[in-house]
Tab-separated table of C-alpha atoms in Angstrom:
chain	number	residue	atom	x	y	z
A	27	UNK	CA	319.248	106.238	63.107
A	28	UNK	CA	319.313	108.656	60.405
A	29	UNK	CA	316.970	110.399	57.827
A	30	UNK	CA	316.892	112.524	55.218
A	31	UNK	CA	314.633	114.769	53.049
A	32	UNK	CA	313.489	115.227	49.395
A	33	UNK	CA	312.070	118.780	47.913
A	34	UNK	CA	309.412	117.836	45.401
A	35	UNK	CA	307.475	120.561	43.683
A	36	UNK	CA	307.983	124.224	43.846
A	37	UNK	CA	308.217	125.855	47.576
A	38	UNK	CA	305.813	128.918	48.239
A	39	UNK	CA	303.514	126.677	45.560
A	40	UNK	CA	300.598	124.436	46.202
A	41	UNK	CA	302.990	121.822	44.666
A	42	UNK	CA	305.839	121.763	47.422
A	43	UNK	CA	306.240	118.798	49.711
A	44	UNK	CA	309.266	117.216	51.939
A	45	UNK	CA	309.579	113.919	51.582
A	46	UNK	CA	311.719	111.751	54.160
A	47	UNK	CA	313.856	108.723	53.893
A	48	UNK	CA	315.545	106.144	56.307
A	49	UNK	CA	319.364	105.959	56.607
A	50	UNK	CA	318.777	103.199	53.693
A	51	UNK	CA	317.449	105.964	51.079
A	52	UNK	CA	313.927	104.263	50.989
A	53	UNK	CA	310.891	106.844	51.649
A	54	UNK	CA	308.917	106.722	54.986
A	55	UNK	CA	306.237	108.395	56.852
A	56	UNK	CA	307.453	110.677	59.248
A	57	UNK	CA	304.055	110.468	61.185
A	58	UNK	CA	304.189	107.029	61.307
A	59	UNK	CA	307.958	105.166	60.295
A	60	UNK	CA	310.278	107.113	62.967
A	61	UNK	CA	309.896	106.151	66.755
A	62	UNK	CA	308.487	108.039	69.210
A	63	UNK	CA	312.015	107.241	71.283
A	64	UNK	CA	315.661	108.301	70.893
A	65	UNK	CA	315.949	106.746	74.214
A	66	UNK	CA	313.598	105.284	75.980
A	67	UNK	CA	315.265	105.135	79.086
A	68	UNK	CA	316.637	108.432	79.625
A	69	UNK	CA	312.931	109.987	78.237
A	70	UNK	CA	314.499	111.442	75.032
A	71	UNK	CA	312.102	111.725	71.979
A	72	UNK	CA	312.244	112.358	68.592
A	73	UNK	CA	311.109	115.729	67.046
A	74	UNK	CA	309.886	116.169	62.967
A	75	UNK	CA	310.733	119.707	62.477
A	76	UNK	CA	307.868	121.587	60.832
A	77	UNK	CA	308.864	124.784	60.725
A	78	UNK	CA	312.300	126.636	61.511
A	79	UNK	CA	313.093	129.512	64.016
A	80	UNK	CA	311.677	132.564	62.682
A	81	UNK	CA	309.935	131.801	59.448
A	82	UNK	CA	306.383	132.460	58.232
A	83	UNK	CA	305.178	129.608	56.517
A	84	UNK	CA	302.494	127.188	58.508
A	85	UNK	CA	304.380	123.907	57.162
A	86	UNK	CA	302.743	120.463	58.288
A	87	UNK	CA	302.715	116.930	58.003
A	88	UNK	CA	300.252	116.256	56.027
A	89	UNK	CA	298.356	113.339	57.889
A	90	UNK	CA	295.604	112.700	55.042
A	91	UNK	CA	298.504	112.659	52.297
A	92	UNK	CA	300.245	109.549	51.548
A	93	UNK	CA	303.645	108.958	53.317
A	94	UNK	CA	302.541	112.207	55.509
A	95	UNK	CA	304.916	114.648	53.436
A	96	UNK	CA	305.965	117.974	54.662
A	97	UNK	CA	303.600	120.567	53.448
A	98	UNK	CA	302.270	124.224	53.621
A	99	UNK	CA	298.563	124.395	55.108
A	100	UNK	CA	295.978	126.131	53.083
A	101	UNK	CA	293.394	128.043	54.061
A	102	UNK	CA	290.519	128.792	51.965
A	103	UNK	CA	292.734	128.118	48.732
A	104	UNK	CA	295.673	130.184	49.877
A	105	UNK	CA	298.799	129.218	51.717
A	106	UNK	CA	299.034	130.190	55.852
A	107	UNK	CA	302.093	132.340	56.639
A	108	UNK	CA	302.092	133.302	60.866
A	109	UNK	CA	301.736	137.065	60.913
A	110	UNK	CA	304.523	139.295	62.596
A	111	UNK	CA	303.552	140.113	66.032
A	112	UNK	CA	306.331	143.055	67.638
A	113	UNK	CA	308.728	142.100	68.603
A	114	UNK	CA	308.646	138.592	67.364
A	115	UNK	CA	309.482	137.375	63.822
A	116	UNK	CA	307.391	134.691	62.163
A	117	UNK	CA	307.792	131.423	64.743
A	118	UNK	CA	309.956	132.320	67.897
A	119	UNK	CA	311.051	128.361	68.347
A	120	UNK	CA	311.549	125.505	65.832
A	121	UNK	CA	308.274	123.819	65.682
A	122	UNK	CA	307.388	120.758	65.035
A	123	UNK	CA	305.714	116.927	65.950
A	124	UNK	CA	306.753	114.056	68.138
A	125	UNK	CA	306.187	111.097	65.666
A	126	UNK	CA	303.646	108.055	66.179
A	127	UNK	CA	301.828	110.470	68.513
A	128	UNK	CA	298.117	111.163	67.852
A	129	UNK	CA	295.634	113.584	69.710
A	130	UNK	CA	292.581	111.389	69.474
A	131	UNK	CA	289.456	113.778	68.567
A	132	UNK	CA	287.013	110.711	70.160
A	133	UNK	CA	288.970	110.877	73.441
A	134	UNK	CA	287.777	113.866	76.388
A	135	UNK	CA	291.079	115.213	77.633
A	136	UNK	CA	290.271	114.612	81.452
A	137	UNK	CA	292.227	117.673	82.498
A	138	UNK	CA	291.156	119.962	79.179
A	139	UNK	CA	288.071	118.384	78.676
A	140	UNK	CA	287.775	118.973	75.359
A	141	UNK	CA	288.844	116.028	72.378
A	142	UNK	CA	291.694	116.190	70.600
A	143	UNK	CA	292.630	117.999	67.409
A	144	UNK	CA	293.504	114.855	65.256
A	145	UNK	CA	296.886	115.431	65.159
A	146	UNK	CA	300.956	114.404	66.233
A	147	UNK	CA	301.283	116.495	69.312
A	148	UNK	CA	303.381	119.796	68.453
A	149	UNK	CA	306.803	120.839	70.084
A	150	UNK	CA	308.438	123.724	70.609
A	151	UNK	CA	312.270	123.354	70.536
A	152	UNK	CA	313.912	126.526	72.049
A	153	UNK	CA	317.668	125.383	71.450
A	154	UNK	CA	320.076	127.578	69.968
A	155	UNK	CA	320.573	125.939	66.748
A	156	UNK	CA	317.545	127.139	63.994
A	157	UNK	CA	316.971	123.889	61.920
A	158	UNK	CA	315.536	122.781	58.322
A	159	UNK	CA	312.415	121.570	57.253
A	160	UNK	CA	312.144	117.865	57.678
A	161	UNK	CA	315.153	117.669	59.875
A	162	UNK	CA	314.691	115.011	62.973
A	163	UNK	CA	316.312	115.555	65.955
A	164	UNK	CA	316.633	114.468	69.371
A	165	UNK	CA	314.491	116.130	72.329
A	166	UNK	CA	314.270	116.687	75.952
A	167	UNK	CA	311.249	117.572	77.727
A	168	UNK	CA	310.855	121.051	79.571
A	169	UNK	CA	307.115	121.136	79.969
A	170	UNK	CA	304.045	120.960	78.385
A	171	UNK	CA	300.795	123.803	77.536
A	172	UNK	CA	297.571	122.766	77.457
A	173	UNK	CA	295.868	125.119	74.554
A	174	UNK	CA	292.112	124.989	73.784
A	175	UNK	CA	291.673	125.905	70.014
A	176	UNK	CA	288.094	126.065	69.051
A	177	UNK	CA	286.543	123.333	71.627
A	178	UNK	CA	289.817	120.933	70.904
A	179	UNK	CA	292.921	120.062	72.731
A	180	UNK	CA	296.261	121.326	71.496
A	181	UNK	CA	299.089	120.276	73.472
A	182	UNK	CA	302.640	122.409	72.680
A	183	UNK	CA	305.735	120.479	74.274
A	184	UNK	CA	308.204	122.784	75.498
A	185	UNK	CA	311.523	120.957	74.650
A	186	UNK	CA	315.561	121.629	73.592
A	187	UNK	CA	317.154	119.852	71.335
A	188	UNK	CA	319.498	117.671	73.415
A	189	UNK	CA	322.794	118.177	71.020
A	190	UNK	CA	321.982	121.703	72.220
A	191	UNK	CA	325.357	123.124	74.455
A	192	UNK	CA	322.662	124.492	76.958
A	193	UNK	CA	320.705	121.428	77.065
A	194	UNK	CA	322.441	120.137	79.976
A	195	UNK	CA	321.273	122.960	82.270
A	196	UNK	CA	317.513	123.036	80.590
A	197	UNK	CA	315.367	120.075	82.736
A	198	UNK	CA	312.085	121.971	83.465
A	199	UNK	CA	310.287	124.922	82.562
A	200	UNK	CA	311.800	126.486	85.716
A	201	UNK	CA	315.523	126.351	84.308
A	202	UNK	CA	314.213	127.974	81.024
A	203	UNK	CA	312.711	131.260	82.803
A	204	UNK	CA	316.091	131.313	84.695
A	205	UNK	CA	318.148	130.903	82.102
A	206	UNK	CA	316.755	131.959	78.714
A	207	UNK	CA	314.417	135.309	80.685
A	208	UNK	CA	312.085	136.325	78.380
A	209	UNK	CA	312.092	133.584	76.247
A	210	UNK	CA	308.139	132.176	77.639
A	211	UNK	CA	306.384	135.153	78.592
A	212	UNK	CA	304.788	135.329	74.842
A	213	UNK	CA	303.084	132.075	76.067
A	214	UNK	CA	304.134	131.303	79.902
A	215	UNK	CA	300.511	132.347	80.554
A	216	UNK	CA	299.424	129.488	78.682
A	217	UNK	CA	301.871	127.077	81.056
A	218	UNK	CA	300.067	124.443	83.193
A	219	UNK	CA	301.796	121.400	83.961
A	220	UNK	CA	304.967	120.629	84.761
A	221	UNK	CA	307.642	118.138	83.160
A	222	UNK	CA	305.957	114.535	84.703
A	223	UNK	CA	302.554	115.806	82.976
A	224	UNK	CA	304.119	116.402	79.373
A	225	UNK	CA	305.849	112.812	79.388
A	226	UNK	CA	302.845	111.574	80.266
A	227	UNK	CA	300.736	113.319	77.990
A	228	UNK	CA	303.038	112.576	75.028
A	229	UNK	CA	302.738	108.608	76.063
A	230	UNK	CA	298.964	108.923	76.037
A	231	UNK	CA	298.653	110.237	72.653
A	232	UNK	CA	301.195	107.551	71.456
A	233	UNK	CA	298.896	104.894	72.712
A	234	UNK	CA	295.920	106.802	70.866
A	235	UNK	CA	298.490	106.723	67.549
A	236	UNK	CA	298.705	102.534	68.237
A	237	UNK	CA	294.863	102.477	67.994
A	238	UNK	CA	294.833	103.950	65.144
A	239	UNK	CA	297.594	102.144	63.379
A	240	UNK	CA	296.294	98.775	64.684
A	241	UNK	CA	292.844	99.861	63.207
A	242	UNK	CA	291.314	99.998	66.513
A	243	UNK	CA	290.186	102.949	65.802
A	244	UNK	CA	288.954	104.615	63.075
A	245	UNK	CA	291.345	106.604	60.927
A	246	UNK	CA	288.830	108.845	59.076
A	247	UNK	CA	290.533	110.792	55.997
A	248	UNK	CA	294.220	110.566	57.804
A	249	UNK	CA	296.158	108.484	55.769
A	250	UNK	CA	298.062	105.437	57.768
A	251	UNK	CA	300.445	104.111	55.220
A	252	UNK	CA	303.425	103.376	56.117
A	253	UNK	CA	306.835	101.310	55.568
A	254	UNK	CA	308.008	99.338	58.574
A	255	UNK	CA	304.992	99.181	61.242
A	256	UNK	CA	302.401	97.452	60.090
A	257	UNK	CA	302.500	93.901	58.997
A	258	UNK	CA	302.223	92.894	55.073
A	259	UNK	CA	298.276	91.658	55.646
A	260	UNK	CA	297.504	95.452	56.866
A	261	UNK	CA	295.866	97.346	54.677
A	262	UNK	CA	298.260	100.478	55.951
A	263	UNK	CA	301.173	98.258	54.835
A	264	UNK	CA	303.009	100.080	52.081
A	265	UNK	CA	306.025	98.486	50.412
A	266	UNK	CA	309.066	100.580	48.915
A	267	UNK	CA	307.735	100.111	45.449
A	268	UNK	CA	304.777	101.819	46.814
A	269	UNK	CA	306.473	104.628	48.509
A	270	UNK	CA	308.456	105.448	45.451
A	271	UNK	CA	306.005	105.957	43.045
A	272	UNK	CA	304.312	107.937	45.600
A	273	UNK	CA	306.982	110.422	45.300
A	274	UNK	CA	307.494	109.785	41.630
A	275	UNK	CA	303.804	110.918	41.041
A	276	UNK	CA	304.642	114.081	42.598
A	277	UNK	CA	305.977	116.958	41.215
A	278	UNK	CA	310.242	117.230	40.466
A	279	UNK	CA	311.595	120.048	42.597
A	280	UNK	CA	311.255	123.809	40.895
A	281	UNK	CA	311.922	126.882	41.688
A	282	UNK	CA	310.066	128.496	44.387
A	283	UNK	CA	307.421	131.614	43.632
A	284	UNK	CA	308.417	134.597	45.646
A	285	UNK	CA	306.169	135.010	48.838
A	286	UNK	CA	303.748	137.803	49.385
A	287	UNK	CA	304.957	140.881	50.447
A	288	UNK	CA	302.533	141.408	52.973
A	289	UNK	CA	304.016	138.571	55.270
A	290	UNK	CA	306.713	141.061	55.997
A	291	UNK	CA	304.405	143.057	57.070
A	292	UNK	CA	305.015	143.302	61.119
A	293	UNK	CA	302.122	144.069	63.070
A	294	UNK	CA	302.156	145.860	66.850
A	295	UNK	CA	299.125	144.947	70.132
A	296	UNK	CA	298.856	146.646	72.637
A	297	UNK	CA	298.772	144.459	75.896
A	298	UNK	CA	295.628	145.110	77.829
């Protein structure tokens, strides 16, 4: 199973979005189209990279958009860039989402107790390689932190890319603090559960994501169209006709505007 990407509009612009297609060229959602499993059996997932290793800008999928593209969050009219915190530059993994995942914001985390933020669950991928925007790759699972961000459940996988050459020694969050020292203690205090939890916790918040595509539950402003899941008397059915002039009423690719200086900017704590 393959995909790839399309750039439509210009980057660093309101405009921009990633598009992805199926190994048959035909546009999908990657929120919804691309299976939670690589392999089911061995536990292996599949990861919708966000945002590369050590870049600024907050890129998303856009879950209210249709087909979900790939874009850059806004805030109050302006587009997010992550801040430089010493020694760290822009986002120290390649982040991202575990497709057909949801974080149901009507469903109390029993260990959190808080809802959830209404989003794929995120991943951090700590492998070697530093990927592209839109690429989807193959996952094991390390561990799992449970973040509260105001009064909602954010869960960030800890996970390496499994085509990774250190992959093979990487099973738990134990091996990564052995092996990679350093890497966690930016967020190790965050840490709370151990590998079990996190496959569980990503199987949870698929079965919220089948609620929601099965119209069980209520999908508010997220948009839930999408190619090959639901059936043709679904009103989240979309066909490839659909999808393409989706992306035809988009903007063509352009050249991207330059970014604001001040996201070079690096800024310095001190730890209390």
């Amino acid at each position: 199973m393959s995909f790839s990407t399309e750039e439509r509009g210009n980057p660093n612009t309101l405009s921009y979005r990633i598009y992805l297609k199926n190994s048959d060229g035909k546009y999908i959602s990657p929120f919804h189209d691309i299976p939670m499993y690589a392999d089911e059996a061995q536990n292996i997932f599949h990861m919708v990279v966000e945002v590369p290793r050590w870049t600024n800008a907050k890129m998303e999928i856009a879950t209210k958009d249709p087909l979900n593209p790939i874009k850059q969050d806004v805030k109050k009219g302006n587009l997010r860039y992550v801040a430089n915190v010493f020694p760290h530059k822009g986002y120290i993994w390649n982040y991202g989402a575990i497709p057909q995942t949801w974080e149901d914001p009507g469903h109390k985390d029993n260990d959190t107790g808080c809802c959830g933020d209404n989003d794929p669950i995120d991943v951090c991928e700590i492998g070697n390689k530093v990927c592209c925007r839109g690429d989807v790759i193959k996952v094991k699972v390390l561990g799992v932190l449970a973040m509260i961000d105001e009064g909602e459940t954010d869960w960030k996988v800890i996970a390496i890319n499994v085509d990774d050459p250190e992959a093979k020694d990487l099973n738990n969050i134990g091996d990564v603090k052995r092996l990679k020292p350093g890497y966690l203690e930016a967020t190790v205090d965050w840490f709370r559960r151990y590998k079990n939890f996190a496959i569980d916790t990503i199987k949870a918040t698929h079965g919220f994501w089948k609620a929601l595509i099965s119209q069980q539950t209520s999908a508010g402003e997220l948009n839930c169209k999408n190619t090959c899941v639901s059936e043709g008397d679904s009103q989240f059915c979309c066909s490839a006709d659909e999808a393409k002039a989706v992306v035809d009423g988009s903007c063509p690719c352009g050249e991207a505007s330059p970014v604001p200086s001040s996201v070079d900017k690096c800024f310095y704590y001190a730890r209390n």
